[in-house]
Amino acid sequence: MAVDMVQKTLECFEKVYGDSKGAKVYFAPGRVNLIGEHTDYNGGHVFPCALSIGTYAAVRPRKDGKLFLYSGNIPDKGVTESRLGDFRPLKEDSWTGYPKGVMWAFDKQGMKMERGLDIAFYGNIPNGSGLSSSASLEVLTGYFLRDLYGFDVSNVELALIGQDCENNYNGMNCGIMDQFASAMGKAGNAIFLDTATLEYKYAPLDLRGLEIIITNTNKKHKLVGSAYNDRRRESEEALKQLKAVPALSGIKALGELSNEDFDKYAEAISDPVVRKRARHAVYENNRTIEAVAVLERGEIARFGELMNQSHVSLRDDYEVSCPELDVLAEEAWKIPGCLGARMTGGGFGGCTVSIVKEEAAEEFQKKVGDAYREKIGYDCSFYTPGIGGGPREEA
Ligand code: GLA
């Protein structure tokens, strides 16, 4: 599939720039998060993995200072032209705000692009699926800029630059998980990341006899950014009120609390809604730590139970699920060969992730698919993309 995608990306490039002589092709992956949702801006842990699907780019340096951007996924928008050094965020940026924002972030740090570029992007992450197509676009851009201009940055720094672009150029106040998973992905492994320190370790996913199935609600979601930013504000408010408790005055993030400590002091949070939000952040973080420990011991059934609990907490306490995601999770829980299922990513639409016994995969897709159509009125889609590596230049 990768070879095919490289070919298609080059064809996109040729369509708009004439020929592809001297163009290099690069790739960066999307991600799925197995557990640890809405913990990354609360100083907690996450457990995502990079996918074998993602975004490709064919890139060729120019002799002048012009920058041309094109996406084979949105051909109607045509080619956008801008100039190096002129990276102000514009209303009409739309998807180009991601590559331009990454260039802006490099520029801000004194890493200047000397010559312009002709770029054609082409990706195979389904649109709006919540599998981090924007993070893959950011990491991809950082990766080829580093390669073409010799910028001295590590992959972790590429992730941070991607987050800077997202937060400060595109106005989405996300955490570090998506960009980190894309920049640091390793085939066959999930990444156990402590977002408070950026310490991480790889956890091999020994899924013999099991499959990771991603199910897309195909819901077109809107206003995700504003609801997301609201949750961030509520988490900050909860932290502020907890820090007013003398015993907790030293904490820097909700991710530092045990469930017991939280339960003991929860009443210090005056608003019950804000209290629920904080309970999710604390419990989800501790659930994630436990999930990785049980996975290491091979207790996959317990891992699945924790995934289910994560969904319930996101649905009831954090309130970032939606009827479409709930139907997918609840129908998945009914299948005996499904060990665990939960919404993944920011929520309000996008996908669920499920761990399913291989022999039950067909039944899973049939039963969940039929129930979804009946209850929601249109089809969901299933993907089994596999756990891939991080960004790379294609041969
Ligand atoms: C989005 C954000 C991430 C993370 C998840 C929720 O994907 O980009 O930083 O907060 O939502 O876990």
Coordinates of C-alpha atoms and ligand atoms in Angstrom, one line a residue:
M1 CA 0.0 0.0 0.0
A2 CA 2.9 2.4 0.8
V3 CA 4.3 1.9 -2.7
D4 CA 1.0 2.7 -4.2
M5 CA 0.6 5.8 -2.0
V6 CA 4.1 7.0 -3.0
Q7 CA 3.1 6.6 -6.6
K8 CA -0.1 8.5 -6.1
T9 CA 1.6 11.3 -4.2
L10 CA 4.1 11.7 -7.1
E11 CA 1.2 11.8 -9.5
C12 CA -0.5 14.6 -7.5
F13 CA 2.8 16.5 -7.7
E14 CA 3.2 16.0 -11.4
K15 CA -0.4 17.1 -12.0
V16 CA 0.2 20.5 -10.5
Y17 CA 4.0 21.1 -11.0
G18 CA 4.5 19.4 -14.4
D19 CA 7.1 16.8 -13.6
S20 CA 8.5 15.3 -10.4
K21 CA 12.2 15.4 -11.2
G22 CA 14.2 16.0 -8.0
A23 CA 11.2 15.6 -5.7
K24 CA 11.5 13.5 -2.6
V25 CA 8.6 11.7 -0.9
Y26 CA 8.1 11.6 2.8
F27 CA 5.6 10.0 5.2
A28 CA 4.3 10.6 8.7
P29 CA 1.7 8.4 10.5
G30 CA -1.7 9.1 12.1
R31 CA -2.4 7.6 15.5
V32 CA -4.9 5.7 17.6
N33 CA -4.9 6.1 21.4
L34 CA -5.5 2.8 23.2
I35 CA -6.2 4.5 26.6
G36 CA -5.5 7.8 28.4
E37 CA -7.9 10.3 27.0
H38 CA -7.9 14.0 27.8
T39 CA -5.1 13.4 30.2
D40 CA -2.3 14.9 28.1
Y41 CA -3.0 18.5 29.1
N42 CA -3.5 17.4 32.7
G43 CA 0.0 16.2 33.2
G44 CA -1.1 12.6 32.9
H45 CA -0.2 9.5 30.9
V46 CA -1.3 8.4 27.5
F47 CA -0.9 5.2 25.5
P48 CA -1.2 5.8 21.8
C49 CA 0.4 4.1 18.8
A50 CA 1.3 5.3 15.4
L51 CA -0.7 3.7 12.5
S52 CA 0.4 2.5 9.1
I53 CA -1.8 5.1 7.5
G54 CA -0.9 8.7 7.5
T55 CA 0.1 11.6 5.2
Y56 CA 2.6 11.6 2.4
A57 CA 4.3 14.6 0.7
A58 CA 6.3 15.0 -2.5
V59 CA 8.6 18.0 -2.0
R60 CA 11.0 19.9 -4.3
P61 CA 13.1 22.9 -3.4
R62 CA 12.7 26.0 -5.6
K63 CA 15.3 28.6 -6.6
D64 CA 13.2 31.5 -5.4
G65 CA 11.4 32.3 -2.1
K66 CA 8.0 31.1 -3.1
L67 CA 6.0 28.4 -1.4
F68 CA 3.4 26.3 -3.2
L69 CA 1.1 24.0 -1.4
Y70 CA -1.3 21.5 -2.8
S71 CA -3.3 18.6 -1.4
G72 CA -4.4 15.7 -3.5
N73 CA -7.2 15.0 -1.0
I74 CA -8.7 18.5 -1.5
P75 CA -8.0 19.1 -5.2
D76 CA -10.8 21.7 -5.5
K77 CA -8.8 24.1 -3.4
G78 CA -6.0 24.1 -6.0
V79 CA -2.5 25.3 -5.4
T80 CA -1.9 27.9 -2.7
E81 CA 0.9 30.3 -3.1
S82 CA 2.7 32.2 -0.3
R83 CA 6.1 33.6 0.4
L84 CA 8.8 32.5 2.9
G85 CA 8.9 34.8 5.9
D86 CA 5.3 35.8 5.5
F87 CA 3.6 33.2 7.8
R88 CA 0.9 35.3 9.4
P89 CA -2.2 33.1 10.2
L90 CA -4.9 33.9 7.7
K91 CA -8.6 33.1 7.8
E92 CA -8.4 31.5 4.4
D93 CA -5.6 29.2 5.5
S94 CA -7.8 26.1 6.1
W95 CA -5.6 23.0 5.9
T96 CA -2.6 25.0 4.7
G97 CA -2.5 26.5 8.3
Y98 CA -0.8 23.2 9.4
P99 CA 2.2 23.2 7.1
K100 CA 2.5 27.0 7.2
G101 CA 2.2 27.0 11.0
V102 CA 5.1 24.5 11.2
M103 CA 7.2 26.8 9.0
W104 CA 6.2 29.7 11.2
A105 CA 7.2 27.8 14.4
F106 CA 10.7 26.9 12.9
D107 CA 11.1 30.5 11.7
K108 CA 10.3 31.8 15.2
Q109 CA 13.1 29.7 16.6
G110 CA 15.6 31.1 14.2
M111 CA 15.5 28.2 11.8
K112 CA 15.0 29.9 8.4
M113 CA 14.1 28.3 5.1
E114 CA 16.5 29.7 2.5
R115 CA 14.6 28.7 -0.6
G116 CA 11.0 28.0 -1.3
L117 CA 9.3 24.7 -2.0
D118 CA 6.8 23.0 -4.3
I119 CA 4.8 20.6 -2.2
A120 CA 2.0 18.1 -2.9
F121 CA 0.4 16.3 0.0
Y122 CA -1.7 13.1 -0.2
G123 CA -2.9 11.0 2.7
N124 CA -4.9 7.9 3.5
I125 CA -6.3 8.9 6.9
P126 CA -10.1 9.1 6.5
N127 CA -11.2 12.7 6.6
G128 CA -12.5 13.9 10.0
S129 CA -11.9 10.5 11.6
G130 CA -10.1 11.8 14.6
L131 CA -7.0 9.7 13.8
S132 CA -4.8 12.8 13.8
S133 CA -4.4 13.7 10.2
S134 CA -3.5 17.2 11.3
A135 CA -0.7 16.0 13.6
S136 CA 0.6 13.8 10.8
L137 CA 0.7 16.8 8.5
E138 CA 2.6 18.8 11.1
V139 CA 5.1 16.1 11.9
L140 CA 5.5 15.4 8.2
T141 CA 6.2 19.1 7.4
G142 CA 8.7 19.3 10.3
Y143 CA 10.4 16.1 9.1
F144 CA 11.0 17.2 5.5
L145 CA 12.0 20.7 6.6
R146 CA 14.7 19.2 8.8
D147 CA 15.8 16.9 6.0
L148 CA 15.9 19.6 3.3
Y149 CA 17.4 22.5 5.4
G150 CA 19.5 20.5 7.9
F151 CA 17.6 21.9 10.9
D152 CA 19.0 20.5 14.1
V153 CA 15.9 19.1 15.9
S154 CA 15.1 15.8 17.4
N155 CA 11.8 13.9 16.7
V156 CA 10.6 14.9 20.2
E157 CA 11.2 18.6 19.2
L158 CA 9.3 17.9 15.9
A159 CA 6.4 16.9 18.1
L160 CA 6.6 20.1 20.2
I161 CA 6.9 22.2 17.1
G162 CA 3.8 20.5 15.7
Q163 CA 1.9 21.3 19.0
D164 CA 3.1 24.9 18.9
C165 CA 1.7 25.2 15.4
E166 CA -1.6 23.7 16.5
N167 CA -1.9 25.8 19.6
N168 CA -0.5 29.2 18.5
Y169 CA -1.1 29.3 14.8
N170 CA -4.3 27.2 14.4
G171 CA -6.0 28.1 17.7
M172 CA -6.5 24.5 18.8
N173 CA -5.3 24.1 22.4
C174 CA -4.4 20.4 22.1
G175 CA -1.9 18.5 24.3
I176 CA 1.2 16.7 23.0
M177 CA -0.2 13.2 22.5
D178 CA -1.0 13.2 18.8
Q179 CA 2.2 14.9 17.6
F180 CA 4.3 12.7 19.9
A181 CA 2.7 9.5 18.7
S182 CA 3.3 10.5 15.1
A183 CA 6.9 11.7 15.5
M184 CA 7.9 8.8 17.9
G185 CA 5.9 5.9 16.5
K186 CA 7.5 2.4 16.4
A187 CA 6.1 -0.5 14.5
G188 CA 4.4 -3.1 16.7
N189 CA 4.6 -0.9 19.8
A190 CA 2.4 1.5 21.7
I191 CA 4.0 4.5 23.5
F192 CA 3.5 4.9 27.2
L193 CA 4.1 8.6 27.6
D194 CA 4.2 10.7 30.8
T195 CA 3.0 14.1 29.4
A196 CA 4.3 15.9 32.5
T197 CA 7.9 15.1 31.8
L198 CA 7.8 13.7 28.2
E199 CA 9.5 10.5 29.5
Y200 CA 8.3 7.6 27.5
K201 CA 8.8 3.9 27.0
Y202 CA 7.7 1.6 24.2
A203 CA 5.4 -1.3 25.0
P204 CA 5.4 -4.1 22.5
L205 CA 1.8 -5.0 21.6
D206 CA 1.8 -8.8 21.6
L207 CA -1.6 -9.2 20.1
R208 CA -1.3 -12.8 19.0
G209 CA -4.8 -14.0 18.1
L210 CA -6.3 -10.5 18.6
E211 CA -7.0 -7.6 16.3
I212 CA -7.2 -3.8 16.9
I213 CA -10.4 -2.7 15.1
I214 CA -11.0 1.0 14.6
T215 CA -14.6 1.9 13.9
N216 CA -15.5 5.3 12.4
T217 CA -18.8 6.9 13.3
N218 CA -18.6 8.8 10.0
K219 CA -20.2 11.7 11.9
K220 CA -19.4 15.1 10.6
H221 CA -18.4 16.9 13.7
K222 CA -18.4 20.6 14.2
L223 CA -17.4 22.9 17.1
V224 CA -15.0 20.3 18.4
G225 CA -12.3 22.9 19.0
S226 CA -14.5 25.1 21.2
A227 CA -15.8 22.2 23.3
Y228 CA -12.2 20.9 23.7
N229 CA -11.0 24.3 24.8
D230 CA -13.9 24.4 27.4
R231 CA -12.7 21.1 28.9
R232 CA -9.2 22.4 29.2
R233 CA -10.6 25.5 31.1
E234 CA -12.6 23.3 33.4
S235 CA -9.6 21.1 34.2
E236 CA -7.6 24.3 35.0
E237 CA -10.3 25.6 37.2
A238 CA -10.5 22.2 39.1
L239 CA -6.7 22.3 39.6
K240 CA -6.8 25.8 40.9
Q241 CA -9.5 24.9 43.5
L242 CA -7.7 21.8 44.6
K243 CA -4.4 23.7 45.0
A244 CA -6.2 25.9 47.5
V245 CA -6.4 22.8 49.8
P246 CA -3.2 23.1 52.0
A247 CA -2.4 19.4 51.6
L248 CA -2.4 19.8 47.8
S249 CA -0.8 23.2 47.5
G250 CA 2.3 21.7 45.9
I251 CA 0.6 19.9 43.0
K252 CA 1.2 21.1 39.4
A253 CA -1.3 19.0 37.6
L254 CA -4.3 16.7 38.1
G255 CA -2.1 13.9 36.8
E256 CA -0.2 13.9 40.1
L257 CA -3.2 12.7 42.2
S258 CA -4.1 9.2 43.2
N259 CA -7.8 8.3 43.1
E260 CA -7.9 8.2 46.9
D261 CA -6.5 11.7 47.2
F262 CA -8.9 12.9 44.7
D263 CA -11.9 11.4 46.5
K264 CA -10.7 12.8 49.8
Y265 CA -10.5 16.4 48.6
A266 CA -13.0 16.4 45.7
E267 CA -15.4 18.5 47.6
A268 CA -13.0 21.4 47.4
I269 CA -14.2 21.8 43.8
S270 CA -17.3 23.8 44.2
D271 CA -19.0 23.2 40.8
P272 CA -20.2 19.6 40.4
V273 CA -19.6 19.6 36.7
V274 CA -16.0 20.8 37.1
R275 CA -15.6 18.1 39.8
K276 CA -16.7 15.4 37.4
R277 CA -14.3 16.7 34.8
A278 CA -11.4 16.4 37.3
R279 CA -12.5 13.0 38.4
H280 CA -12.2 11.8 34.8
A281 CA -8.7 13.3 34.4
V282 CA -7.5 11.7 37.7
Y283 CA -9.1 8.3 37.3
E284 CA -8.2 8.1 33.6
N285 CA -4.6 8.8 34.3
N286 CA -4.4 6.1 37.0
R287 CA -6.4 3.7 34.8
T288 CA -3.8 4.2 32.0
I289 CA -0.9 3.5 34.4
E290 CA -2.7 0.3 35.5
A291 CA -3.5 -0.6 31.9
V292 CA 0.1 -0.6 30.9
A293 CA 1.1 -2.7 33.9
V294 CA -1.5 -5.3 33.2
L295 CA -0.6 -5.4 29.5
E296 CA 3.0 -6.1 30.5
R297 CA 1.8 -9.0 32.6
G298 CA -0.2 -10.3 29.6
E299 CA -3.5 -9.7 31.4
I300 CA -5.2 -8.5 28.2
A301 CA -8.7 -9.2 29.6
R302 CA -8.1 -6.7 32.4
F303 CA -6.7 -4.2 29.8
G304 CA -10.0 -4.5 27.9
E305 CA -12.1 -3.9 31.1
L306 CA -10.1 -0.7 31.7
M307 CA -10.8 0.4 28.1
N308 CA -14.5 0.0 28.8
Q309 CA -14.3 2.0 32.0
S310 CA -12.4 4.7 30.1
H311 CA -15.3 5.0 27.7
V312 CA -17.9 5.2 30.5
S313 CA -15.9 7.9 32.2
L314 CA -15.5 9.9 29.0
R315 CA -19.2 9.6 28.4
D316 CA -20.5 10.4 31.9
D317 CA -17.9 12.5 33.7
Y318 CA -16.0 14.2 30.9
E319 CA -19.0 14.3 28.5
V320 CA -17.0 14.2 25.3
S321 CA -18.8 11.2 23.8
C322 CA -21.9 11.4 21.6
P323 CA -24.7 9.0 20.7
E324 CA -22.8 7.6 17.7
L325 CA -19.7 6.7 19.7
D326 CA -21.9 5.3 22.5
V327 CA -23.8 3.0 20.1
L328 CA -20.4 1.7 18.7
A329 CA -19.0 1.1 22.2
E330 CA -22.1 -0.5 23.6
E331 CA -22.7 -2.8 20.6
A332 CA -19.0 -3.8 20.8
W333 CA -19.3 -4.7 24.5
K334 CA -22.1 -7.2 23.6
I335 CA -19.8 -9.3 21.4
P336 CA -18.2 -12.1 23.5
G337 CA -15.0 -12.0 21.5
C338 CA -14.5 -8.3 22.1
L339 CA -12.2 -7.7 25.1
G340 CA -12.6 -3.9 25.2
A341 CA -13.9 -0.9 23.3
R342 CA -13.9 2.8 23.8
M343 CA -14.0 6.1 22.0
T344 CA -10.5 7.3 21.0
G345 CA -9.2 10.8 20.5
G346 CA -10.9 14.1 21.4
G347 CA -14.5 12.8 21.0
F348 CA -17.8 14.2 19.8
G349 CA -17.4 12.0 16.7
G350 CA -14.5 10.2 15.1
C351 CA -13.7 6.6 16.0
T352 CA -13.8 3.9 18.6
V353 CA -11.0 1.5 19.2
S354 CA -11.7 -2.2 20.1
I355 CA -9.6 -5.2 20.8
V356 CA -11.2 -8.3 19.3
K357 CA -10.3 -12.0 19.1
E358 CA -9.4 -12.8 15.5
E359 CA -12.1 -15.4 15.2
A360 CA -14.8 -12.9 16.3
A361 CA -13.7 -10.1 14.0
E362 CA -16.2 -10.9 11.3
E363 CA -19.1 -11.2 13.7
F364 CA -18.0 -8.0 15.3
Q365 CA -18.1 -6.0 12.1
K366 CA -21.4 -7.6 11.0
K367 CA -23.2 -7.1 14.4
V368 CA -21.8 -3.6 15.2
G369 CA -22.3 -2.5 11.6
D370 CA -26.0 -3.6 11.5
A371 CA -26.9 -2.2 14.9
Y372 CA -25.2 1.1 14.0
R373 CA -27.2 1.4 10.7
E374 CA -30.4 0.6 12.5
K375 CA -29.9 3.0 15.4
I376 CA -28.1 5.9 13.7
G377 CA -29.4 5.7 10.2
Y378 CA -26.2 5.5 8.2
D379 CA -23.1 3.2 8.0
C380 CA -20.0 3.2 10.2
S381 CA -16.7 2.0 8.7
F382 CA -14.1 -0.5 10.0
Y383 CA -10.3 -0.3 9.7
T384 CA -7.5 -2.5 10.8
P385 CA -4.5 -0.5 9.7
G386 CA -1.8 -2.0 11.9
I387 CA 0.7 -0.3 14.2
G388 CA 3.4 1.4 12.1
G389 CA 6.6 3.4 12.6
G390 CA 7.3 7.1 12.8
P391 CA 8.1 9.6 10.0
R392 CA 10.4 8.6 7.2
E393 CA 11.7 9.4 3.8
E394 CA 10.4 7.0 1.2
A395 CA 13.0 5.2 -0.9
Ligands
GLA1 C1 -7.1 15.4 20.8 C2 -5.9 16.3 21.1 C3 -4.9 15.5 22.0 C4 -5.7 14.9 23.2 C5 -6.9 14.1 22.7 C6 -7.8 13.6 23.9 O1 -6.7 14.4 20.0 O2 -5.2 16.7 20.0 O3 -3.9 16.3 22.5 O4 -6.0 15.8 24.2 O5 -7.7 14.9 21.9 O6 -7.1 12.7 24.6

